[in-house]
Short mmCIF file of C-alpha atoms in Angstrom, two decimals:
data_model
loop_
_atom_site.label_atom_id
_atom_site.label_comp_id
_atom_site.label_asym_id
_atom_site.label_seq_id
_atom_site.Cartn_x
_atom_site.Cartn_y
_atom_site.Cartn_z
CA MET Q 1 -19.43 -12.04 3.33
CA ILE Q 2 -19.32 -8.49 2.12
CA LEU Q 3 -17.16 -7.88 -0.91
CA ILE Q 4 -16.26 -4.45 -2.09
CA PHE Q 5 -15.10 -3.81 -5.61
CA ILE Q 6 -12.33 -1.29 -5.70
CA LEU Q 7 -10.91 0.37 -8.72
CA ILE Q 8 -7.24 1.03 -8.19
CA PHE Q 9 -5.35 3.37 -10.44
CA LEU Q 10 -1.71 2.66 -11.08
CA LYS Q 11 0.40 4.99 -13.15
CA LYS Q 12 3.25 3.49 -15.09
CA GLU Q 13 5.97 6.11 -15.42
CA LYS Q 14 7.58 4.55 -18.48
CA ASP Q 15 4.54 4.58 -20.76
CA THR Q 16 2.34 7.35 -19.26
CA GLN Q 17 -0.73 5.12 -19.55
CA THR Q 18 -2.90 4.57 -16.54
CA LEU Q 19 -3.66 0.97 -15.70
CA PHE Q 20 -6.93 0.09 -14.03
CA THR Q 21 -7.13 -3.01 -11.88
CA LEU Q 22 -10.36 -4.28 -10.39
CA ILE Q 23 -9.97 -6.29 -7.20
CA ASN Q 24 -12.24 -7.97 -4.66
CA ILE Q 25 -11.53 -7.15 -1.04
CA GLN Q 26 -13.51 -7.62 2.15
CA LYS Q 27 -14.54 -4.55 4.09
CA LEU Q 28 -12.38 -5.41 7.13
CA ASP Q 29 -9.41 -6.19 4.90
CA LEU Q 30 -9.79 -2.77 3.34
CA THR Q 31 -10.06 -1.13 6.77
CA LEU Q 32 -6.90 -2.86 7.95
CA LEU Q 33 -5.07 -2.10 4.71
CA ASN Q 34 -6.05 1.55 5.05
CA MET Q 35 -4.74 1.60 8.63
CA LEU Q 36 -1.41 0.22 7.42
CA TYR Q 37 -1.34 2.59 4.44
CA GLU Q 38 -1.91 5.65 6.64
CA LYS Q 39 1.12 4.62 8.69
CA ALA Q 40 3.18 3.35 5.76
CA GLY Q 41 6.75 2.58 6.74
CA THR Q 42 5.83 2.53 10.44
CA CYS Q 43 5.15 -0.65 12.36
CA VAL Q 44 1.51 -1.02 13.41
CA SER Q 45 1.34 -3.30 16.43
CA ARG Q 46 -1.05 -6.21 16.68
CA GLU Q 47 -2.35 -4.59 19.86
CA GLU Q 48 -3.18 -1.40 17.97
CA ILE Q 49 -5.01 -3.43 15.32
CA LYS Q 50 -6.93 -5.33 18.03
CA LYS Q 51 -7.95 -2.13 19.81
CA SER Q 52 -9.11 -0.58 16.58
CA LEU Q 53 -10.96 -3.49 14.96
CA TRP Q 54 -11.77 -6.09 17.64
CA PRO Q 55 -11.46 -4.45 21.07
CA THR Q 56 -13.44 -7.10 22.96
CA ASP Q 57 -12.98 -10.18 20.79
CA ASP Q 58 -11.09 -13.11 22.33
CA ASN Q 59 -10.34 -14.43 18.82
CA ALA Q 60 -8.74 -11.20 17.61
CA ASN Q 61 -5.32 -12.78 17.01
CA GLU Q 62 -6.78 -15.39 14.67
CA LYS Q 63 -8.79 -12.73 12.86
CA ILE Q 64 -5.72 -10.55 12.39
CA ASP Q 65 -3.82 -13.51 10.93
CA ALA Q 66 -6.66 -14.31 8.52
CA HIS Q 67 -7.05 -10.72 7.33
CA ILE Q 68 -3.30 -10.21 6.91
CA LYS Q 69 -3.21 -13.37 4.77
CA SER Q 70 -6.09 -12.06 2.67
CA ILE Q 71 -4.44 -8.65 2.21
CA ARG Q 72 -1.23 -10.33 1.08
CA LYS Q 73 -3.20 -12.15 -1.64
CA VAL Q 74 -4.61 -8.84 -2.86
CA LEU Q 75 -1.18 -7.21 -2.82
CA LYS Q 76 0.24 -9.92 -5.10
CA GLU Q 77 -1.35 -7.91 -7.91
CA PHE Q 78 0.73 -4.90 -6.86
CA GLN Q 79 4.34 -6.09 -6.60
CA GLU Q 80 5.65 -2.70 -5.48
CA TYR Q 81 3.57 -2.84 -2.27
CA LYS Q 82 4.81 -5.21 0.44
CA LEU Q 83 3.20 -6.10 3.74
CA ILE Q 84 6.08 -6.85 6.09
CA THR Q 85 5.79 -8.78 9.36
CA VAL Q 86 7.90 -7.49 12.23
CA ARG Q 87 8.14 -10.57 14.42
CA GLY Q 88 6.80 -9.96 17.92
CA LYS Q 89 5.71 -6.41 17.07
CA GLY Q 90 3.27 -6.08 14.19
CA TYR Q 91 3.17 -5.15 10.52
CA TYR Q 92 4.13 -2.36 8.20
CA LEU Q 93 3.31 -1.57 4.62
CA ARG Q 94 6.18 -0.71 2.29
CA ILE Q 95 5.00 1.49 -0.55
CA PRO Q 96 6.86 2.89 -3.55
#
């Protein structure tokens, strides 16, 4: 399993200090999170995710579920970011 260490910078408006948070995230989780981030506020369909990450994999649905679950664990550290499920359609990332 490939783990990537990412340094995320969060600015707190009230105290002007920059917080640094180090997180572990798998490469595919990061790729999927980036896809959602680039289309923040817009629903990304499961089909679009499948075509982009697992175009020929019969187990793509299970993989999507697993990676979404993993991303949600990472986002617990960042309460202002929410990964929302749109039942029957896909997912979107709500950002501040």
